[in-house]
Short mmCIF file of C-alpha atoms and ligand atoms in Angstrom, two decimals:
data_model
loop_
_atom_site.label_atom_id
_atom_site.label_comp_id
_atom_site.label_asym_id
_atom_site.label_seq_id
_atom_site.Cartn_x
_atom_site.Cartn_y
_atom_site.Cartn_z
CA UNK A 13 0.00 0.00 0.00
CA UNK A 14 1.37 3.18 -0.58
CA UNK A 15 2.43 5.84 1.55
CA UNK A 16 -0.25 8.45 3.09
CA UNK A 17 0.70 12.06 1.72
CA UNK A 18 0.84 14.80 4.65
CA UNK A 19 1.32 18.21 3.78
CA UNK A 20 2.50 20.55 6.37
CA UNK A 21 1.31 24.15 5.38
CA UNK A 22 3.68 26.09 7.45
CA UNK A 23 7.30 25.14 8.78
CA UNK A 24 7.57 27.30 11.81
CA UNK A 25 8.41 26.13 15.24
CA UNK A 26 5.06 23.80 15.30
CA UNK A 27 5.23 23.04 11.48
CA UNK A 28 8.63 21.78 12.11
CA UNK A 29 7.23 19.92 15.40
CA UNK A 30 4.75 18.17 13.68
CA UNK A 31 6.84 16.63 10.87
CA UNK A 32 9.54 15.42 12.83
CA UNK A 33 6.56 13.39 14.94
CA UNK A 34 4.53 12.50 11.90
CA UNK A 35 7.98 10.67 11.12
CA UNK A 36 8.50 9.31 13.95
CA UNK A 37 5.39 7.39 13.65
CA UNK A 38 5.34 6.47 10.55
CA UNK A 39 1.82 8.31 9.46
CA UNK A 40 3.27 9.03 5.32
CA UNK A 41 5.46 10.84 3.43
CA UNK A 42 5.21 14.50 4.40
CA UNK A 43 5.63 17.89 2.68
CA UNK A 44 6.73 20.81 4.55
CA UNK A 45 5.62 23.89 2.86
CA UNK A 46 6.75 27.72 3.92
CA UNK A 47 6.78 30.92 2.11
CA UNK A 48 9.70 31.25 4.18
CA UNK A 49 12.44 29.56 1.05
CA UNK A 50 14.76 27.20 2.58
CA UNK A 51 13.24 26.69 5.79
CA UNK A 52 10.91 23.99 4.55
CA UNK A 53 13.76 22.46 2.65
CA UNK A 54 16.31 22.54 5.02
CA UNK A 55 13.88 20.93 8.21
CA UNK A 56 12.75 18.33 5.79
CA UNK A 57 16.45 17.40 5.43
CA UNK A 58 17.06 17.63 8.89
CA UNK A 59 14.28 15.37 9.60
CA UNK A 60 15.16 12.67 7.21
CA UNK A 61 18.52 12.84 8.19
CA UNK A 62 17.47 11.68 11.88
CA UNK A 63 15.46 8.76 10.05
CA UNK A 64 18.17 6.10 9.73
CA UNK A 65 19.11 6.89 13.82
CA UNK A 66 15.52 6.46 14.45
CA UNK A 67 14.65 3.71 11.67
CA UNK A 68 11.03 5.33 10.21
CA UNK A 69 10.45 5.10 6.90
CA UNK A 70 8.95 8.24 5.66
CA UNK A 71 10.44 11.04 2.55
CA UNK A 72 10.50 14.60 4.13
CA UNK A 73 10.48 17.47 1.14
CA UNK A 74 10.03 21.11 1.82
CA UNK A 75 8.69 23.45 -0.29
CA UNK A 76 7.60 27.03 -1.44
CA UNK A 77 5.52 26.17 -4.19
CA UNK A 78 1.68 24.61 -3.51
CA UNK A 79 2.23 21.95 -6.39
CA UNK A 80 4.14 20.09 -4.20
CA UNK A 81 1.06 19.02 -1.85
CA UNK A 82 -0.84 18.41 -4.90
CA UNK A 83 -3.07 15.21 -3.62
CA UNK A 84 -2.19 15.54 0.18
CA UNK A 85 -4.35 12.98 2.22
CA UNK A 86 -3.95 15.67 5.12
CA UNK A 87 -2.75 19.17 5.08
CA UNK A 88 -1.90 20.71 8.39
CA UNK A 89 -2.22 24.32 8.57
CA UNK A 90 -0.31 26.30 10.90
CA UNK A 91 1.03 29.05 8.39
CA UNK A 92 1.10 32.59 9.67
CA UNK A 93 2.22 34.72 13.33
CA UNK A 94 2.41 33.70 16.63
CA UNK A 95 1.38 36.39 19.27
CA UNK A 96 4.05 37.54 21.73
CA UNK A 97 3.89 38.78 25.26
CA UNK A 98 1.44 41.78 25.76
CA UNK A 99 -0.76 40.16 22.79
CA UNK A 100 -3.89 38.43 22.27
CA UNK A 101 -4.73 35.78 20.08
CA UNK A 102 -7.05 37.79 18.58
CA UNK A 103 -4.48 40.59 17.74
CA UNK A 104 -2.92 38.15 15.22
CA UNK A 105 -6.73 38.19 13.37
CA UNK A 106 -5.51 41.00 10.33
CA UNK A 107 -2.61 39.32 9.13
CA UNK A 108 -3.29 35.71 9.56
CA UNK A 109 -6.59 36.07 7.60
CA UNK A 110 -4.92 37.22 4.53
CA UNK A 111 -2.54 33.64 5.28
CA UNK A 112 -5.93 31.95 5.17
CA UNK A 113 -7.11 33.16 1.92
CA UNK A 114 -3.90 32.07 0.06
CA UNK A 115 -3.67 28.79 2.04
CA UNK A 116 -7.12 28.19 1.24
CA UNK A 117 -6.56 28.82 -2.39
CA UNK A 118 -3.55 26.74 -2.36
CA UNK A 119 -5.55 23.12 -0.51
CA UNK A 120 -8.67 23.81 -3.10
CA UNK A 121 -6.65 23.68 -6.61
CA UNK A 122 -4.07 21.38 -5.36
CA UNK A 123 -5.52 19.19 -2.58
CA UNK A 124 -9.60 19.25 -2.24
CA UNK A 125 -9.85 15.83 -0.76
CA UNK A 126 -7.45 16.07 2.32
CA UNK A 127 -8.52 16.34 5.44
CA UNK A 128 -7.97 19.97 6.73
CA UNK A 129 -6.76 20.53 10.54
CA UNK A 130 -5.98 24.21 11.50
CA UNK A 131 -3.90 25.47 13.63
CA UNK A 132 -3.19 28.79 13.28
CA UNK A 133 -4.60 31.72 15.61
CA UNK A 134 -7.59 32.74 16.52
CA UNK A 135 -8.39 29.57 15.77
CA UNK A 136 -11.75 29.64 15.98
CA UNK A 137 -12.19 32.39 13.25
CA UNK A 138 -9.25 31.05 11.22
CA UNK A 139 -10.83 27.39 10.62
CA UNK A 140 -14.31 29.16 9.89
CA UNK A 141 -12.30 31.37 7.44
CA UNK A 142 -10.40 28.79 6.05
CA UNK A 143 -13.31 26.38 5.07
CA UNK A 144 -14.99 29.05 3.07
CA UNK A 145 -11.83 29.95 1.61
CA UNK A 146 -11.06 26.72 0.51
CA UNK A 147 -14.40 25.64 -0.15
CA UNK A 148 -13.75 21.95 0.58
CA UNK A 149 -16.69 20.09 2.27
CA UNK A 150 -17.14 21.01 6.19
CA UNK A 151 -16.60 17.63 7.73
CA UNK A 152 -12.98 17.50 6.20
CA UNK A 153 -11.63 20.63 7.96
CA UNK A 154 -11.24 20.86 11.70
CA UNK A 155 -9.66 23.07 14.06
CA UNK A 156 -7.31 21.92 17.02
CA UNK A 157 -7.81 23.30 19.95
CA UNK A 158 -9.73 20.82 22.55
CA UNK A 159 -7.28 18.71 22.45
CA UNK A 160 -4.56 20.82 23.47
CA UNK A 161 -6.13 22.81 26.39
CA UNK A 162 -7.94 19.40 27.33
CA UNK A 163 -4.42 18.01 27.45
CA UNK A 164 -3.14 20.85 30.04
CA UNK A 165 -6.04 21.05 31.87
CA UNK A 166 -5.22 16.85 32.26
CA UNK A 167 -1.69 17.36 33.45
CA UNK A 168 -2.45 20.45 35.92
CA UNK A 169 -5.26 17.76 37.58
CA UNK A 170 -2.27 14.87 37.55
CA UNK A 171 0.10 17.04 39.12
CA UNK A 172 -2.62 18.00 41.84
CA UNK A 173 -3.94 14.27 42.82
CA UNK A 174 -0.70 13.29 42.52
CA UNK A 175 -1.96 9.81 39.78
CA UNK A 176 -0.79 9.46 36.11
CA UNK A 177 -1.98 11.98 33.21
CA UNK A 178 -3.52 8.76 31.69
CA UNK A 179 -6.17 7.95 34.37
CA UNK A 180 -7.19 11.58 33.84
CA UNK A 181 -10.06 12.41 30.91
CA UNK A 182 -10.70 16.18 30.47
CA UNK A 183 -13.27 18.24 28.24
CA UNK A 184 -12.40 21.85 27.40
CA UNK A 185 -15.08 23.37 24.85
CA UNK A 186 -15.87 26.33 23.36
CA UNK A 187 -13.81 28.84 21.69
CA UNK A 188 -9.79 28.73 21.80
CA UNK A 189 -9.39 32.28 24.11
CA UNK A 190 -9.93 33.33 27.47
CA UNK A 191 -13.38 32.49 27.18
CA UNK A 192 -12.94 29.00 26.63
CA UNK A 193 -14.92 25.87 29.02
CA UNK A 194 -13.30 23.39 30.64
CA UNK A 195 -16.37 21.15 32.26
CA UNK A 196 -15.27 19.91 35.44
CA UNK A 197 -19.04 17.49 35.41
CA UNK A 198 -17.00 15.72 32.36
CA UNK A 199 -13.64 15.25 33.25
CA UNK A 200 -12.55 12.46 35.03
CA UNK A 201 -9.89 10.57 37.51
CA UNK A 202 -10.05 7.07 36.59
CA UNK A 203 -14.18 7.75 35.44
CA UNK A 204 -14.70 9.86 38.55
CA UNK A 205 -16.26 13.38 37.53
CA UNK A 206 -14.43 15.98 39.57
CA UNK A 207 -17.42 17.42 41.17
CA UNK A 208 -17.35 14.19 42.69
CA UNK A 209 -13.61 14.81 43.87
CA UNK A 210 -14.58 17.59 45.47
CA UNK A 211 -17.28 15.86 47.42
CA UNK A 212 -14.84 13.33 48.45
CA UNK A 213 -12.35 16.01 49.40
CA UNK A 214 -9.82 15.38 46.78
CA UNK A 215 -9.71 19.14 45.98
CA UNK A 216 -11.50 22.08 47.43
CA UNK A 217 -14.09 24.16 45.03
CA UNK A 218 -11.25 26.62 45.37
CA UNK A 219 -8.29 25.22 43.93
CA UNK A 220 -9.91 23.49 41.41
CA UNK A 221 -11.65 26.85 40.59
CA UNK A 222 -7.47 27.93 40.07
CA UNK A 223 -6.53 24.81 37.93
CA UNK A 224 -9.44 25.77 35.66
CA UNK A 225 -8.01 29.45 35.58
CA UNK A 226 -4.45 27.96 34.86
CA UNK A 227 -6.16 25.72 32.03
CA UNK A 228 -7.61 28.92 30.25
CA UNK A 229 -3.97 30.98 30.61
CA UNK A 230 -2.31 28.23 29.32
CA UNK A 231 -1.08 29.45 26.00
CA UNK A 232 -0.69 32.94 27.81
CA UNK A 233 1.61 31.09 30.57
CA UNK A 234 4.16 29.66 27.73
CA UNK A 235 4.27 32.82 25.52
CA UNK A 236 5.15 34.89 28.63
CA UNK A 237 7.96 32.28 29.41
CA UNK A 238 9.35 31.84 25.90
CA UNK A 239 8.72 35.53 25.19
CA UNK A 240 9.78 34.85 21.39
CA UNK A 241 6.78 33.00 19.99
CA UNK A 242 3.81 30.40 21.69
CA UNK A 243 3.95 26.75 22.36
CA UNK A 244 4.51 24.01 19.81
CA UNK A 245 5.23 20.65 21.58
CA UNK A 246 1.67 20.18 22.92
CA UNK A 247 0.30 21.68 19.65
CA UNK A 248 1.90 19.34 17.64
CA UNK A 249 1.58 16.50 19.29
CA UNK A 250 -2.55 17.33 19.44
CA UNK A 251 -2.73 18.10 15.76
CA UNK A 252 -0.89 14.49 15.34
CA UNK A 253 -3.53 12.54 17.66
CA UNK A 254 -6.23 14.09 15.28
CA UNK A 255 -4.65 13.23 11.94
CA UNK A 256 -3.97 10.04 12.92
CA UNK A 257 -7.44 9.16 14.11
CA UNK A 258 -8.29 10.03 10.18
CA UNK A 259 -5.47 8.53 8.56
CA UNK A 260 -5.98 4.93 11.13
CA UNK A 261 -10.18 5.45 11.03
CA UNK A 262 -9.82 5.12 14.88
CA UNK A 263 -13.02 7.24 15.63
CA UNK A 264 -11.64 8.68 18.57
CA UNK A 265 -13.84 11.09 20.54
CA UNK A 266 -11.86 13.99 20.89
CA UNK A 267 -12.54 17.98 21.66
CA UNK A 268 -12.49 19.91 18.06
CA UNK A 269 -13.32 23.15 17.03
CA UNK A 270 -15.91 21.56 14.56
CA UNK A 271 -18.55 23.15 12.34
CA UNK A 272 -21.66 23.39 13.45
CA UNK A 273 -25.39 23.57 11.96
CA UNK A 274 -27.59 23.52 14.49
CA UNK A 275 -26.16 21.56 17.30
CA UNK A 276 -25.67 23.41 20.45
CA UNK A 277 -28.20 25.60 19.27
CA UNK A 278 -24.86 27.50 16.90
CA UNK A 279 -25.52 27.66 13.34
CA UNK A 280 -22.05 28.47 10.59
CA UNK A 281 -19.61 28.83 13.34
CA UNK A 282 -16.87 26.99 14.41
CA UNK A 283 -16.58 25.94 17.93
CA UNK A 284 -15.13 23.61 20.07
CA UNK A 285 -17.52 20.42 20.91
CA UNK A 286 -16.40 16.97 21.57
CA UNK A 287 -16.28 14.84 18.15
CA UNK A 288 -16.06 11.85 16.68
CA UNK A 289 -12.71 11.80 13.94
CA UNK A 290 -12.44 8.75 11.47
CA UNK A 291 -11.95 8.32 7.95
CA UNK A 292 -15.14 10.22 7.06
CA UNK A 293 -13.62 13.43 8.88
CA UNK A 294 -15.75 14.80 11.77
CA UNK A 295 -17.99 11.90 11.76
CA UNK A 296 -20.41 13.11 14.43
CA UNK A 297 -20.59 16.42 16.94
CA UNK A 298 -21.29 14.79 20.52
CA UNK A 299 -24.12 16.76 21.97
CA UNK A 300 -23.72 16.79 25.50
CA UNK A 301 -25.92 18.08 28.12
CA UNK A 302 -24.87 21.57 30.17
CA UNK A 303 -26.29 22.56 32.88
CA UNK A 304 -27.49 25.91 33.34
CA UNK A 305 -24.09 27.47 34.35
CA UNK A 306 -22.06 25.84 31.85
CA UNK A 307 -24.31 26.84 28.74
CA UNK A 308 -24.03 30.24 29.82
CA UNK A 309 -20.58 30.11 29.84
CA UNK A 310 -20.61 28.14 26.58
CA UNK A 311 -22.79 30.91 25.13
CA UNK A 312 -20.53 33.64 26.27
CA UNK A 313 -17.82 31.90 24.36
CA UNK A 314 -19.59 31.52 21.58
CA UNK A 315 -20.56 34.89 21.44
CA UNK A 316 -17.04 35.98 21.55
CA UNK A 317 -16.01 33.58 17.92
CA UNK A 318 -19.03 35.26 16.20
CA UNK A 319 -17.20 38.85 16.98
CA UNK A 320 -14.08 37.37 15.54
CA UNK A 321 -16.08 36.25 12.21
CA UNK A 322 -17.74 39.61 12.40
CA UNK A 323 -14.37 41.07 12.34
CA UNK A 324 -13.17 38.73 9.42
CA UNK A 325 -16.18 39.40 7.22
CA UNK A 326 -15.25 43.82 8.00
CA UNK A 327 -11.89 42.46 6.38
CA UNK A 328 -13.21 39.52 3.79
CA UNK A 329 -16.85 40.78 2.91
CA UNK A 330 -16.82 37.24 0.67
CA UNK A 331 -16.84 35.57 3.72
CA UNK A 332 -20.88 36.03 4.53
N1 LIG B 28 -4.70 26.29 17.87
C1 LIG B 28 -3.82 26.22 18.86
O1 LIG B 28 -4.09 25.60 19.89
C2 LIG B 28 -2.49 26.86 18.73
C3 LIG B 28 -2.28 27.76 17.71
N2 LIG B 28 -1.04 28.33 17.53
C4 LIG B 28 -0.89 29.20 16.37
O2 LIG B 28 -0.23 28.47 15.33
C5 LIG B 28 0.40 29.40 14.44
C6 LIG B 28 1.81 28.92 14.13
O3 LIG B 28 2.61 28.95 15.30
P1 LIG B 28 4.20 28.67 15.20
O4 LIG B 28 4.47 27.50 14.35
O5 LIG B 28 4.72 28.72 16.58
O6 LIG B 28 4.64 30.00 14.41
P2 LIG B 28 5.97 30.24 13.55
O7 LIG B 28 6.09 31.71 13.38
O8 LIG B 28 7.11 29.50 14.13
O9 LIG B 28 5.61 29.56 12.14
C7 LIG B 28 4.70 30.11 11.26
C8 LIG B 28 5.25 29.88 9.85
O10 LIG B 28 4.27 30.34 8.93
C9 LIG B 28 4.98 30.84 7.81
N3 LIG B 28 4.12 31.69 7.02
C10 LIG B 28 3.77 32.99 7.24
N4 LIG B 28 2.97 33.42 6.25
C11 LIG B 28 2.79 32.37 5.41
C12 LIG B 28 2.06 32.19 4.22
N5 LIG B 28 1.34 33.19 3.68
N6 LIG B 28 2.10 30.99 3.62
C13 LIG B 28 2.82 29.97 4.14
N7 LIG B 28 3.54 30.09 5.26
C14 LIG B 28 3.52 31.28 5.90
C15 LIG B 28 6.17 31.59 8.42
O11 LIG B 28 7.20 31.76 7.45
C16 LIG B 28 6.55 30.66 9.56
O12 LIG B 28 7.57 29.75 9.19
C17 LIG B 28 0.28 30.76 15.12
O13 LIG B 28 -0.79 31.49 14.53
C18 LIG B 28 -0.04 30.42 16.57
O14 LIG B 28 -0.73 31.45 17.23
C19 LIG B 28 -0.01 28.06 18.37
C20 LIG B 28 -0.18 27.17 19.41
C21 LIG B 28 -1.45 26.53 19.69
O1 LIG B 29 -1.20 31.09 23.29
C1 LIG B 29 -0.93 31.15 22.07
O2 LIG B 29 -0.80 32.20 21.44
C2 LIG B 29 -0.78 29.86 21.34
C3 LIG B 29 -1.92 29.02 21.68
O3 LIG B 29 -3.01 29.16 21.14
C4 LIG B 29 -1.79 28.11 22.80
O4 LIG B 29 -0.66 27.74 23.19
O5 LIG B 29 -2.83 27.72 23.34
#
């Protein structure tokens, strides 16, 4: 069987992240692609030189030219700035929606049946822009988010109980900002919700009250440490878990911002809600039922990714 074809639009610190572990486990042949000449070429070299120390099998090309990721299975998109201390995500909106219109162009002509996860900020806005750039069908392109604060939010609550990050399950929905909704009713120790945990004295309302807080700075925490860019181990290796749930059909359930019709009472926005990835794409949006407090908080979030699209269409009037 041949290879799987990943395309890797962007080469930057997470671009460069993500080939070296789509190597590493052997998910295709991959494609780094910058506007940025060289870089692509030279961390595609890089990469494949570390192949014969590692022993994967995969070709690593860079590129500046969107033929090369002509018939890409999965294009990763992660093109554009990263914020830096004193700035928002949603400062980054101007300049990485113009990205978005020529990466969009670029997937439609060259690769309109991959499977589209975005990465680049706000996320939210950018994966809504992206799909109607591109134009390719809306169960093919994804944002990653979920998985990524779902994944801090899962090793702030091992470090506090003190038990491995894999007996721990978290849920963070809604949009990727400061308004985002990690459920504490959904996330688990070992199946136990941690309202429970609070009841049995695990953790007081308190402190779990600060892990939550913690969770939602988390992107804010790294960029004010590295102070030259954001985070783009965790990224990566989120953006990896969801492309390979594609590429393998595993159907894993797993936090996306994912378009929505309807459900959750959202209509054309992209948000994150729990999903179900397999070969089809997003095969299903998991409806789950809030409670009073979290839907409001779930609307609030909401209401802040329909400003950002507001914002893009001032910018893009196509986009309406
Ligand atoms: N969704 C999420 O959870 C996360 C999102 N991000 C976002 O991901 C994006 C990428 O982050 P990094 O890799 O750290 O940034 P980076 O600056 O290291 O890499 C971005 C790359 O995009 C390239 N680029 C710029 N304009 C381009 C264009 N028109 N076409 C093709 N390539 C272009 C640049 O040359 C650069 O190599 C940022 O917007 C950042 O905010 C970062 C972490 C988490
Ligand atoms: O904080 C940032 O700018 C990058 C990001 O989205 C994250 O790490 O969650």
């Amino acid at each position: 069987m041949a290879r799987k074809k990943i395309a890797l639009i962007g080469s930057g610190m997470i671009g460069g992240t993500l080939a070296h572990l789509a190597g590493l486990k052997e998910l295709g042949d991959i494609v780094l692609f910058d506007i940025a000449d060289g870089v692509p070429q030279g961390k595609g070299l890089d990469i494949a030189q570390s192949s014969p120390v590692e022993g994967f099998n995969a070709s690593l090309t860079g590129a500046s030219d969107y033929a090369a990721i002509e018939g890409a299975d999965v294009c990763i998109v992660t093109a554009g700035v990263a914020r830096k201390p004193g700035m928002s995500r949603d400062d980054l909106l101007g300049i990485n929606l113009k990205v978005m219109e020529q990466v969009g162009a670029g997937i439609k002509k060259y690769a309109p049946n991959a499977f589209v996860i975005c990465i680049t900020n706000p996320l939210d806005a950018m994966v809504w822009a992206l799909q109607k750039f591109s134009g390719l069908p809306k169960n093919m392109v994804v944002g990653m988010a979920g998985v990524l604060d779902s994944a801090r939010f899962r090793l702030f609550l091992s470090e506090e109980f003190k038990v491995s990050v894999q007996d721990v399950t978290a849920f963070v929905l809604g949009g990727h900002g400061d308004t985002m909704v990690p459920l504490a009713r959904y996330s688990t120790v070992a199946g136990i919700p941690l309202t429970d945990l609070v009841k049995m004295g695990w953790v007081t309302k308190e402190r779990l009250e600060e892990i939550i807080q913690r969770t939602r700075d988390g992107g804010a925490e790294i960029v004010g440490l590295l102070k030259t860019g954001s985070a783009y181990y965790a990224p990566a290796a989120s953006a990896i878990e969801m492309a390979e749930s594609y590429l393998k059909d595993k159907k894993r359930v797993l936090p996306c911002a994912a378009h929505l019709s309807g459900q959750y009472g959202v209509k054309d926005m992209y948000v994150g809600v729990p999903t179900v990835i397999g070969a089809g794409g997003v095969e299903r949006i998991v409806e789950i039922d809030l409670n009073k407090a979290e839907q409001e908080a779930f609307d609030k979030s909401v209401g802040a990714v329909a400003g950002l699209c507001e914002a893009c269409i001032n910018i893009a009037p196509a986009l309406k």
